[in-house]
Every structure is written in C-alpha cells, then in structure tokens.
Amino acid sequence: MKQYDYLIVGSGLFGATVANKLHASGKKVLVIDKRANIAGNIYTEEIEGIQVHKYGAHIFHTDYKNVWEYVNSFVEFNRFTNSPIARINGEIYNMPFNMNTFSKLWSDVVTPDDAKKHIDEEKKELHGKKPENLEEQAISLVGRTIYEKLIKGYTEKQWHRSCTELPSFIIKRLPVRFTYDNNYFNDKYQGIPIGGYTKLVEQMLEGIEVRLNTNYFDNRDEFNSIANKIVYTGMIDEYFGYKLGRLEYRSLKFDTKIYDTENFQGNAVVNYTGHEEEYTRVIEHKHFDDTNKSEKTVVTYEYPSDWNPEMEAYYVINDDRNNMLAEEYRKLAAKESNVIFGGRLAEYKYYDMDDVIKAAFDCVENLENK
Ligand code: FAD
Ligand code: UDP
C-alpha cells in the first residue's frame, strides 16, 4: 500500500480545493509546492498592516451559490465591489462602460437613449458587419471614441499586439451598461476575504501535510511512488518535457512601493488606458479593505511583459498555434491513467477563481465516483 492516496502538485486554488475535499472525505493527501508559500497566484502578504496581492489584484466574484458558500465557510468576506477608474491624458472615466462613462465623454448625454444615439452613430463605420477582431468588436459595443480612449492603448499594452489581430472575446468580458452602475462584474456575489487570500487557503489546507520549496520534477520518480494518484496543477507542457514544443504566455512585472500618505489614488484600481505610461494598472491595496486605517499606503504598478521561462506565466495566449498545441498536450494528458490535470496551467485555460473552484469540485466528484 502506498503512503498517500493522493499527491497534489500545487497549492493554488485548484490544488487547495481538491486537497480540502479529499481530506474531508478521509483520504490521505500530500500537497507540494515549488514556491516558498501556499496559495499560488492568490497569495497575499501583509505589508504596513495592509494585505498586498503579490501576484496581481484579485477580486472574488461568482454566480455560483455553492462556490460562494464554500469560500465563506473558511473566512468571512467583505463587501468590496470593484469599480475601476480609467485614466487617460489626466482625464478620469468610470469603468466598466456605463452611463457615468458616456455622460462624461459626451456632454449632451443624460439618458440611455442619448448614449445609444452616439454609439449607434459611431458604429455605422462597420456597415453592419459581424465583428471579426477585437477592434471591430469594441467599436460595435461602444463606438470608436471610447475604443480609442479606453480600450486600444490598454489592450495593446496588455497583449503587445494590434487590436485588429486579437480575438473579439477578450473584450466581451467587460460589461456595457446603460445604467449608472460602476460595478465591474455582473455576478451575484462579490468580495475579498477579510485577512487576505492566504488565510483562506491556510484554512482550506488545515490538517493536510504541505511541503513548500518542493518541485515535483526534482524527485519525480519518488513522488510517483508514494501516492496512488496525482493531481497535477503545474504547466502541462513541462509535465511532458516540452516534447511537442513550448506553450506561450503573457507575463506581468509588478513594481510595489510604500508611500508615506494615507490615500494615494482614492480607489483600489486605476487603469491607465493610453500609451503615455507603460503600466496598465495601479493598485492601491488598502482600498480593498475599507476598514484599513494604516497611515501609509502600498501601491503596485502593473507592467505587462513578454514571457520567458524564468518568469511567472500569467495569461494564456489564445492564438491558433497555442490553442492547437495545448489541444495536443491535452490528448497526451488524457492517456495518463493515474494523473489528473487541473487548474489554469495544467489546462492551459484562463480561469477566474470561482471557475477554478467549480472545476475542482467536478474533479473530486469524478475521482470519488470511480
Ligand atoms: P496557480 O494559482 O497558478 O497555482 C499553481 C501552483 O502550482 C503554484 O503555486 C505553483 O507554484 C505550483 N506548481 C507549479 N508547478 C509545480 C511543480 N513542478 N512542483 C510543485 N509545485 C508546482 N480571478 C478572479 O476570479 N478574480 C480576479 O480579480 C482575478 N485577477 C487576476 C489577476 C491576474 C493578474 C491574474 C494572472 C489572474 C487573475 N485571476 C482572477 C485568476 C486567478 O489567479 C486564477 O483563477 C487562480 O489563481 C488559478 O489557480 P490555480 O490553482 O489553477 O493556479
Ligand atoms: N480592457 C480595456 N480597458 C480597460 C480594462 C480592460 O480595454 O480599462 C480590455 C483589455 O483588452 C483586457 C480585457 O479588457 O485584456 C479584459 O479586462 P479584464 O479587466 O477582465 O482583465 P484581466 O482581469 O484579465 O487582467
């Protein structure tokens, strides 16, 4: 008999959810992570009494009641609602695109019909054509003026490609509303764990053996020999020794500063949508928690970056080459009888946190029904 029922490679949200559920049903589980900390990309760390999101700002939002109840069973969530501000040439606009944005941009806009008239007029340049790329999709949703002020620069910085070469679905993530509502998300539930995401994952992993600074590939044979099954949440191409080629990503560089002021920008998230600045977002972490009374503030400048294997892989690139390569790797993965591949790196998929948890629930259900 092997020492563990399951080895979970990765203590991010996918690995932590699977580990928590399997442990709760009596399985013997070992979690390993190559990083020095748990929680993967949702890791938060306290600096100057403020929870700092070390791998990019994370706002939990979901429509799944069971997922919301699950995360709330470990820690309490606050009532944070994401309402980013977009900044260009010293001007400020509300995001996502809504009546506050439209009325600031066009001085004659008061009602939803006024805004629709402007957008319909600007959309005429498409001559009713079905949008085939991000630029056309954006113009069809909000017109050229907003596209050029609030979308084009941000998107080109983020993806390092022209908007005419990017798929339209990227921009469809953002709501367009004809109401005065600045909530970035449409989901029913939203908030940030009080005390930070690391605390959430700590609670999920309570009672489970966790080994940090432990890379699966450093002792692969030994790890394979100690558990009946493996749940792998690292990069899918790395698992197969990159034998079909390397998958590509976009990365980010974070420049975090402590300022001796109580309130630097008045909002948690400010998007810089032009090319004047190289960064896309400036995050002021204390505003994720409206009870924070720190006299200082911690601010992170987020610079999009090309990716190389020494960097963190943040965003998958959904172009033809990478989509096809990922599919080939998924076929190989399906043939591995004792290994389950899950999460954003192992599935090569952009996943929000709630979708990762939902996918982990499904994964455990499948394992338990076998
Ligand atoms: P990860 O968090 O990447 O965890 C994988 C873990 O596996 C890591 O800890 C890694 O160290 C470990 N690992 C990998 N290989 C090995 C190995 N060989 N040996 C041992 N350990 C290994 N979602 C939202 O819902 N709301 C948001 O606001 C939001 N904001 C985001 C902002 C940014 C900048 C990014 C990039 C993503 C954001 N997301 C957001 C998505 C969210 O980060 C993911 O859904 C979630 O973190 C994925 O969890 P995971 O477990 O799949 O992956
Ligand atoms: N976007 C934009 N302007 C903004 C914010 C977002 O044009 O001020 C576009 C950009 O193309 C981005 C996409 O919308 O890649 C999705 O934005 P989201 O905030 O969901 O980005 P993520 O959370 O994935 O970083």
Coordinates of C-alpha atoms and ligand atoms in Angstrom, one line a residue:
M1 CA 0.0 0.0 0.0
K2 CA 1.3 3.5 -0.9
Q3 CA 1.9 6.1 1.8
Y4 CA -0.7 8.6 0.3
D5 CA -3.9 8.3 -1.6
Y6 CA -3.2 11.5 -3.4
L7 CA -0.2 13.7 -4.2
I8 CA -1.4 17.2 -5.1
V9 CA 1.2 19.2 -7.1
G10 CA 0.5 22.9 -6.5
S11 CA -1.2 24.7 -3.5
G12 CA -3.0 27.2 -5.6
L13 CA -6.8 27.4 -5.5
F14 CA -7.3 24.3 -7.7
G15 CA -4.9 22.2 -5.6
A16 CA -6.1 23.5 -2.3
T17 CA -9.8 22.9 -3.2
V18 CA -9.1 19.3 -4.3
A19 CA -6.9 18.7 -1.3
N20 CA -9.5 20.1 1.1
K21 CA -12.4 18.0 -0.3
L22 CA -10.4 14.7 -0.5
H23 CA -9.1 15.2 3.1
A24 CA -12.6 15.9 4.2
S25 CA -13.7 12.5 2.8
G26 CA -11.0 10.7 4.7
K27 CA -8.3 10.4 2.0
K28 CA -4.6 10.7 2.9
V29 CA -3.3 13.7 1.0
L30 CA 0.2 15.3 0.5
V31 CA 0.4 18.8 -1.1
I32 CA 3.7 20.0 -2.5
D33 CA 4.5 23.4 -4.0
K34 CA 7.7 24.7 -5.5
R35 CA 7.2 28.1 -4.2
A36 CA 8.1 29.2 -0.6
N37 CA 4.4 30.0 0.1
I38 CA 1.0 28.4 -0.4
A39 CA -1.9 29.8 -2.3
G40 CA -0.4 30.1 -5.8
N41 CA -1.3 33.4 -7.6
I42 CA -3.8 34.4 -5.0
Y43 CA -1.1 34.7 -2.3
T44 CA -1.4 37.9 -0.2
E45 CA 1.1 39.2 2.3
E46 CA 0.8 41.8 5.0
I47 CA 2.9 45.0 4.5
E48 CA 2.4 48.0 6.7
G49 CA -0.7 46.5 8.1
I50 CA -2.2 46.1 4.5
Q51 CA -2.9 42.9 2.7
V52 CA -0.9 43.1 -0.5
H53 CA -1.9 40.9 -3.5
K54 CA 1.6 39.8 -4.6
Y55 CA 0.7 38.2 -7.9
G56 CA -1.9 40.7 -9.1
A57 CA -5.1 42.1 -7.7
H58 CA -7.8 39.5 -7.1
I59 CA -11.4 40.2 -6.6
F60 CA -13.7 37.2 -5.9
H61 CA -16.9 37.3 -7.8
T62 CA -19.3 34.5 -8.7
D63 CA -22.8 33.5 -9.6
Y64 CA -22.4 30.0 -8.1
K65 CA -24.1 29.9 -4.7
N66 CA -22.3 26.7 -3.7
V67 CA -18.9 28.2 -4.5
W68 CA -19.7 31.4 -2.6
E69 CA -20.9 29.4 0.4
Y70 CA -17.8 27.2 0.2
V71 CA -15.3 30.0 0.4
N72 CA -17.3 31.8 3.1
S73 CA -17.2 28.6 5.2
F74 CA -13.4 29.2 5.7
V75 CA -13.2 33.0 6.1
E76 CA -15.6 36.0 6.2
F77 CA -15.7 38.1 3.0
N78 CA -16.1 41.9 3.0
R79 CA -18.5 43.7 0.6
F80 CA -15.9 45.1 -1.8
T81 CA -17.3 45.9 -5.2
N82 CA -14.8 46.5 -8.0
S83 CA -15.3 49.9 -9.6
P84 CA -12.1 50.7 -11.5
I85 CA -11.3 54.2 -12.8
A86 CA -9.8 54.7 -16.2
R87 CA -7.2 57.5 -16.6
I88 CA -6.0 59.0 -19.9
N89 CA -4.3 62.3 -20.5
G90 CA -5.2 63.4 -17.0
E91 CA -8.9 62.7 -17.5
I92 CA -10.8 60.2 -15.4
Y93 CA -13.7 57.9 -16.6
N94 CA -15.7 55.3 -14.8
M95 CA -15.4 51.7 -15.8
P96 CA -16.9 49.4 -17.0
F97 CA -18.6 51.3 -19.8
N98 CA -21.8 52.7 -18.3
M99 CA -23.9 55.9 -18.2
N100 CA -21.3 57.6 -16.0
T101 CA -18.7 57.0 -18.7
F102 CA -21.0 58.0 -21.6
S103 CA -22.2 61.3 -19.9
K104 CA -18.7 62.4 -19.0
L105 CA -17.5 61.7 -22.5
W106 CA -20.4 63.3 -24.4
S107 CA -21.7 66.4 -22.7
D108 CA -25.1 66.1 -24.3
V109 CA -25.7 62.6 -22.8
V110 CA -28.2 62.5 -20.0
T111 CA -30.5 59.5 -20.7
P112 CA -29.7 56.0 -22.0
D113 CA -31.2 56.9 -25.4
D114 CA -28.8 59.8 -25.7
A115 CA -25.9 57.4 -25.2
K116 CA -27.3 54.8 -27.6
K117 CA -27.6 57.5 -30.3
H118 CA -23.9 58.4 -30.0
I119 CA -22.9 54.7 -30.1
D120 CA -25.2 53.8 -33.0
E121 CA -23.9 56.8 -35.0
E122 CA -20.2 55.7 -34.4
K123 CA -21.0 52.1 -35.2
K124 CA -22.1 53.0 -38.7
E125 CA -18.4 52.7 -39.8
L126 CA -18.8 48.9 -39.5
H127 CA -21.7 48.9 -42.1
G128 CA -23.5 46.1 -40.1
K129 CA -20.5 43.8 -40.5
K130 CA -20.1 41.0 -37.9
P131 CA -17.1 41.9 -35.7
E132 CA -14.1 39.7 -36.6
N133 CA -11.4 41.1 -34.3
L134 CA -11.1 43.0 -31.0
E135 CA -11.1 46.4 -32.7
E136 CA -14.4 45.8 -34.6
Q137 CA -16.0 44.1 -31.5
A138 CA -15.1 47.2 -29.3
I139 CA -16.4 49.6 -31.9
S140 CA -19.6 47.6 -32.3
L141 CA -20.1 47.6 -28.5
V142 CA -19.2 51.2 -27.6
G143 CA -18.2 53.2 -30.7
R144 CA -14.8 54.5 -31.9
T145 CA -14.4 57.3 -29.3
I146 CA -14.4 55.0 -26.3
Y147 CA -12.5 52.4 -28.2
E148 CA -9.7 54.9 -28.8
K149 CA -9.7 56.4 -25.3
L150 CA -10.3 53.5 -23.1
I151 CA -9.6 50.2 -24.9
K152 CA -7.0 50.5 -27.7
G153 CA -4.0 51.6 -25.7
Y154 CA -4.7 49.4 -22.7
T155 CA -5.2 46.3 -24.8
E156 CA -2.1 46.9 -27.0
K157 CA 0.0 47.3 -23.9
Q158 CA -1.5 44.2 -22.3
W159 CA -1.2 41.9 -25.2
H160 CA 1.6 43.5 -27.2
R161 CA -0.4 43.1 -30.4
S162 CA -2.6 45.3 -32.5
C163 CA -6.4 45.2 -31.6
T164 CA -7.0 44.1 -35.2
E165 CA -5.0 40.9 -34.6
L166 CA -6.7 40.0 -31.3
P167 CA -9.8 37.8 -30.9
S168 CA -13.0 39.6 -30.1
F169 CA -13.9 37.5 -27.0
I170 CA -11.3 39.3 -24.8
I171 CA -13.3 42.5 -24.7
K172 CA -16.6 40.7 -24.3
R173 CA -15.6 40.1 -20.6
L174 CA -16.4 43.7 -19.8
P175 CA -20.0 44.8 -19.2
V176 CA -21.6 47.6 -21.2
R177 CA -24.5 49.1 -19.3
F178 CA -27.0 51.8 -19.9
T179 CA -27.4 52.4 -16.2
Y180 CA -25.4 54.5 -13.8
D181 CA -23.7 51.4 -12.3
N182 CA -19.9 51.2 -11.9
N183 CA -19.8 47.6 -10.7
Y184 CA -17.2 45.8 -12.9
F185 CA -18.9 42.5 -12.6
N186 CA -22.4 41.2 -13.2
D187 CA -22.2 38.3 -10.7
K188 CA -24.5 38.0 -7.7
Y189 CA -21.7 37.6 -5.1
Q190 CA -18.5 39.6 -4.8
G191 CA -16.0 40.4 -2.1
I192 CA -12.4 40.0 -0.7
P193 CA -11.6 37.6 2.2
I194 CA -11.1 39.6 5.4
G195 CA -7.5 38.9 6.4
G196 CA -6.4 38.1 2.9
Y197 CA -6.5 35.2 0.4
T198 CA -3.5 33.4 2.1
K199 CA -5.7 33.0 5.2
L200 CA -8.4 31.5 3.1
V201 CA -6.0 28.9 1.6
E202 CA -4.5 28.2 5.0
Q203 CA -7.9 27.3 6.3
M204 CA -8.6 25.1 3.3
L205 CA -5.4 23.2 3.9
E206 CA -5.8 22.8 7.7
G207 CA -4.9 19.3 8.8
I208 CA -3.2 18.5 5.5
E209 CA 0.5 17.8 5.1
V210 CA 2.1 20.5 2.9
R211 CA 5.7 20.7 1.7
L212 CA 6.9 24.0 0.3
N213 CA 10.0 24.7 -1.8
T214 CA 9.4 21.3 -3.3
N215 CA 9.4 20.9 -7.0
Y216 CA 7.7 17.7 -8.3
F217 CA 10.2 17.4 -11.2
D218 CA 13.2 17.4 -8.8
N219 CA 12.1 14.0 -7.4
R220 CA 9.5 12.8 -9.9
D221 CA 10.1 9.0 -9.5
E222 CA 10.0 9.2 -5.7
F223 CA 6.8 11.3 -5.7
N224 CA 5.1 8.9 -8.2
S225 CA 6.0 6.0 -5.9
I226 CA 4.4 7.4 -2.7
A227 CA 0.9 8.1 -3.9
N228 CA -1.8 6.1 -5.7
K229 CA -2.9 9.1 -7.7
I230 CA -1.5 12.5 -8.6
V231 CA -3.4 15.8 -9.1
Y232 CA -1.1 18.0 -11.2
T233 CA -1.7 21.8 -11.4
G234 CA 1.6 22.9 -13.0
M235 CA 2.3 23.6 -16.6
I236 CA 1.0 20.9 -18.9
D237 CA 3.9 21.2 -21.4
E238 CA 6.5 20.9 -18.6
Y239 CA 4.9 17.6 -17.4
F240 CA 5.6 16.1 -20.9
G241 CA 9.2 17.5 -21.1
Y242 CA 8.0 20.1 -23.7
K243 CA 8.2 17.2 -26.3
L244 CA 5.7 18.9 -28.6
G245 CA 7.1 22.4 -28.1
R246 CA 6.6 25.2 -25.6
L247 CA 3.3 26.9 -24.9
E248 CA 3.5 30.6 -24.6
Y249 CA 2.1 33.1 -22.1
R250 CA 1.9 36.8 -21.3
S251 CA 3.6 37.9 -18.1
L252 CA 3.5 40.9 -15.8
K253 CA 6.1 42.8 -13.8
F254 CA 5.0 44.3 -10.5
D255 CA 6.7 47.3 -9.0
T256 CA 5.4 47.8 -5.4
K257 CA 6.0 51.0 -3.5
I258 CA 5.2 52.1 0.0
Y259 CA 4.2 55.7 0.2
D260 CA 4.0 57.9 3.3
T261 CA 0.5 59.0 2.6
E262 CA -2.9 57.7 3.7
N263 CA -4.6 57.8 0.4
F264 CA -2.7 57.9 -2.9
Q265 CA -5.3 57.5 -5.6
G266 CA -8.7 57.2 -3.9
N267 CA -9.6 53.9 -5.5
A268 CA -8.3 50.3 -5.4
V269 CA -7.8 50.0 -9.2
V270 CA -6.9 52.7 -11.7
N271 CA -6.4 51.7 -15.3
Y272 CA -4.0 53.7 -17.5
T273 CA -5.6 53.3 -20.9
G274 CA -3.1 55.3 -23.0
H275 CA 0.4 54.8 -24.3
E276 CA 1.9 57.7 -22.1
E277 CA 2.5 55.2 -19.3
E278 CA 3.9 51.7 -19.8
Y279 CA 1.9 50.3 -16.9
T280 CA -1.7 49.3 -17.4
R281 CA -3.0 49.3 -13.8
V282 CA -2.1 50.9 -10.5
I283 CA -3.4 49.0 -7.5
E284 CA -3.7 50.7 -4.1
H285 CA -4.2 47.6 -1.9
K286 CA -5.6 49.3 1.2
H287 CA -8.8 50.2 -0.7
F288 CA -9.7 46.5 -1.0
D289 CA -10.5 46.8 2.8
D290 CA -12.5 49.9 3.7
T291 CA -11.7 49.3 7.4
N292 CA -7.9 49.7 6.9
K293 CA -6.6 52.7 8.9
S294 CA -2.9 52.4 8.1
E295 CA -1.1 55.8 7.9
K296 CA 0.9 54.6 4.9
T297 CA -0.2 53.0 1.7
V298 CA 1.1 50.3 -0.6
V299 CA 0.8 50.8 -4.3
T300 CA 1.6 48.3 -7.1
Y301 CA 2.3 49.4 -10.7
E302 CA 1.5 46.6 -13.1
Y303 CA 3.6 46.3 -16.3
P304 CA 2.6 43.8 -19.0
S305 CA 5.6 41.9 -20.3
D306 CA 6.6 39.3 -22.8
W307 CA 7.1 36.0 -21.1
N308 CA 10.2 33.8 -20.9
P309 CA 10.6 30.5 -18.9
E310 CA 12.2 32.3 -16.0
M311 CA 9.1 34.4 -15.4
E312 CA 5.7 33.7 -14.0
A313 CA 3.2 32.7 -16.6
Y314 CA 0.1 34.8 -16.0
Y315 CA -2.1 34.8 -19.1
V316 CA -2.5 32.1 -21.7
I317 CA -2.3 33.2 -25.3
N318 CA -5.3 32.0 -27.3
D319 CA -3.9 32.2 -30.8
D320 CA -4.1 29.3 -33.3
R321 CA -0.6 28.0 -32.6
N322 CA -1.0 27.8 -28.8
N323 CA -4.6 26.6 -28.9
M324 CA -3.6 23.7 -31.2
L325 CA -0.5 22.8 -29.2
A326 CA -2.5 22.9 -25.9
E327 CA -5.0 20.5 -27.5
E328 CA -2.3 18.1 -28.4
Y329 CA -0.9 18.1 -24.9
R330 CA -4.5 17.6 -23.5
K331 CA -4.7 14.4 -25.7
L332 CA -1.5 13.2 -24.1
A333 CA -2.8 14.1 -20.6
A334 CA -6.0 12.1 -21.2
K335 CA -3.8 9.0 -21.7
E336 CA -2.1 9.3 -18.2
S337 CA -4.1 6.9 -16.1
N338 CA -3.1 7.9 -12.6
V339 CA -2.7 11.7 -13.1
I340 CA -5.4 14.3 -13.2
F341 CA -4.6 17.7 -14.8
G342 CA -6.4 20.7 -13.4
G343 CA -6.3 24.5 -13.0
R344 CA -5.1 27.3 -15.2
L345 CA -1.6 26.0 -16.1
A346 CA -2.4 22.3 -16.5
E347 CA -5.4 23.0 -18.6
Y348 CA -3.9 26.0 -20.4
K349 CA -7.0 28.0 -19.8
Y350 CA -7.9 31.4 -18.5
Y351 CA -9.9 30.7 -15.4
D352 CA -11.5 33.1 -12.8
M353 CA -11.2 31.9 -9.2
D354 CA -14.8 30.7 -8.9
D355 CA -14.4 28.6 -12.1
V356 CA -11.3 27.1 -10.8
I357 CA -13.1 26.0 -7.6
K358 CA -16.1 24.7 -9.6
A359 CA -13.7 22.7 -11.8
A360 CA -12.0 21.3 -8.7
F361 CA -15.4 20.3 -7.2
D362 CA -16.1 18.4 -10.5
C363 CA -12.7 16.8 -10.4
V364 CA -13.2 15.5 -6.9
E365 CA -16.7 14.2 -7.8
N366 CA -15.2 12.3 -10.7
L367 CA -12.5 10.8 -8.5
E368 CA -14.9 9.7 -5.9
N369 CA -17.3 8.1 -8.4
K370 CA -14.5 6.0 -9.9
Ligands
FAD1 P1 -2.0 28.8 -9.6 O1 -2.5 29.8 -8.6 O2 -1.0 29.2 -10.6 O3 -1.4 27.6 -8.7 C1 -0.5 26.6 -9.3 C2 0.5 26.2 -8.2 O4 1.3 25.1 -8.6 C3 1.5 27.4 -7.9 O5 1.6 27.6 -6.5 C4 2.8 26.8 -8.4 O6 4.0 27.2 -7.6 C5 2.6 25.3 -8.2 N1 3.5 24.5 -9.1 C6 3.6 24.6 -10.5 N2 4.5 23.6 -10.9 C7 4.9 23.0 -9.8 C8 5.8 21.9 -9.7 N3 6.5 21.4 -10.7 N4 6.1 21.4 -8.4 C9 5.4 22.0 -7.4 N5 4.5 23.0 -7.5 C10 4.3 23.5 -8.7 N6 -9.6 35.6 -10.9 C11 -10.7 36.1 -10.3 O7 -11.7 35.4 -10.1 N7 -10.8 37.5 -10.0 C12 -9.7 38.3 -10.2 O8 -9.8 39.5 -9.9 C13 -8.5 37.8 -10.8 N8 -7.5 38.6 -11.1 C14 -6.4 38.0 -11.7 C15 -5.3 38.9 -11.9 C16 -4.2 38.4 -12.6 C17 -3.1 39.3 -12.8 C18 -4.2 37.0 -13.0 C19 -3.0 36.5 -13.7 C20 -5.2 36.2 -12.7 C21 -6.3 36.7 -12.0 N9 -7.4 35.8 -11.7 C22 -8.5 36.4 -11.2 C23 -7.3 34.3 -12.0 C24 -6.8 33.6 -10.8 O9 -5.5 34.0 -10.5 C25 -6.8 32.1 -11.1 O10 -8.1 31.6 -11.3 C26 -6.3 31.1 -9.9 O11 -5.2 31.7 -9.2 C27 -5.8 29.8 -10.5 O12 -5.5 28.9 -9.5 P2 -4.6 27.6 -9.9 O13 -4.6 26.7 -8.7 O14 -5.2 27.0 -11.2 O15 -3.2 28.1 -10.4
UDP2 N1 -9.7 46.4 -21.1 C1 -9.6 47.7 -21.7 N2 -9.5 48.8 -20.9 C2 -9.6 48.7 -19.6 C3 -9.7 47.4 -19.0 C4 -9.7 46.3 -19.8 O1 -9.5 47.8 -22.9 O2 -9.6 49.7 -18.9 C5 -9.7 45.2 -22.0 C6 -8.3 44.6 -22.3 O3 -8.3 44.1 -23.6 C7 -8.3 43.4 -21.3 C8 -9.7 43.0 -21.3 O4 -10.5 44.2 -21.5 O5 -7.4 42.4 -21.7 C9 -10.2 42.2 -20.1 O6 -10.1 43.0 -19.0 P1 -10.0 42.5 -17.5 O7 -10.1 43.6 -16.6 O8 -11.0 41.4 -17.4 O9 -8.5 41.9 -17.5 P2 -7.9 40.8 -16.6 O10 -8.6 40.7 -15.3 O11 -8.0 39.5 -17.4 O12 -6.5 41.3 -16.4

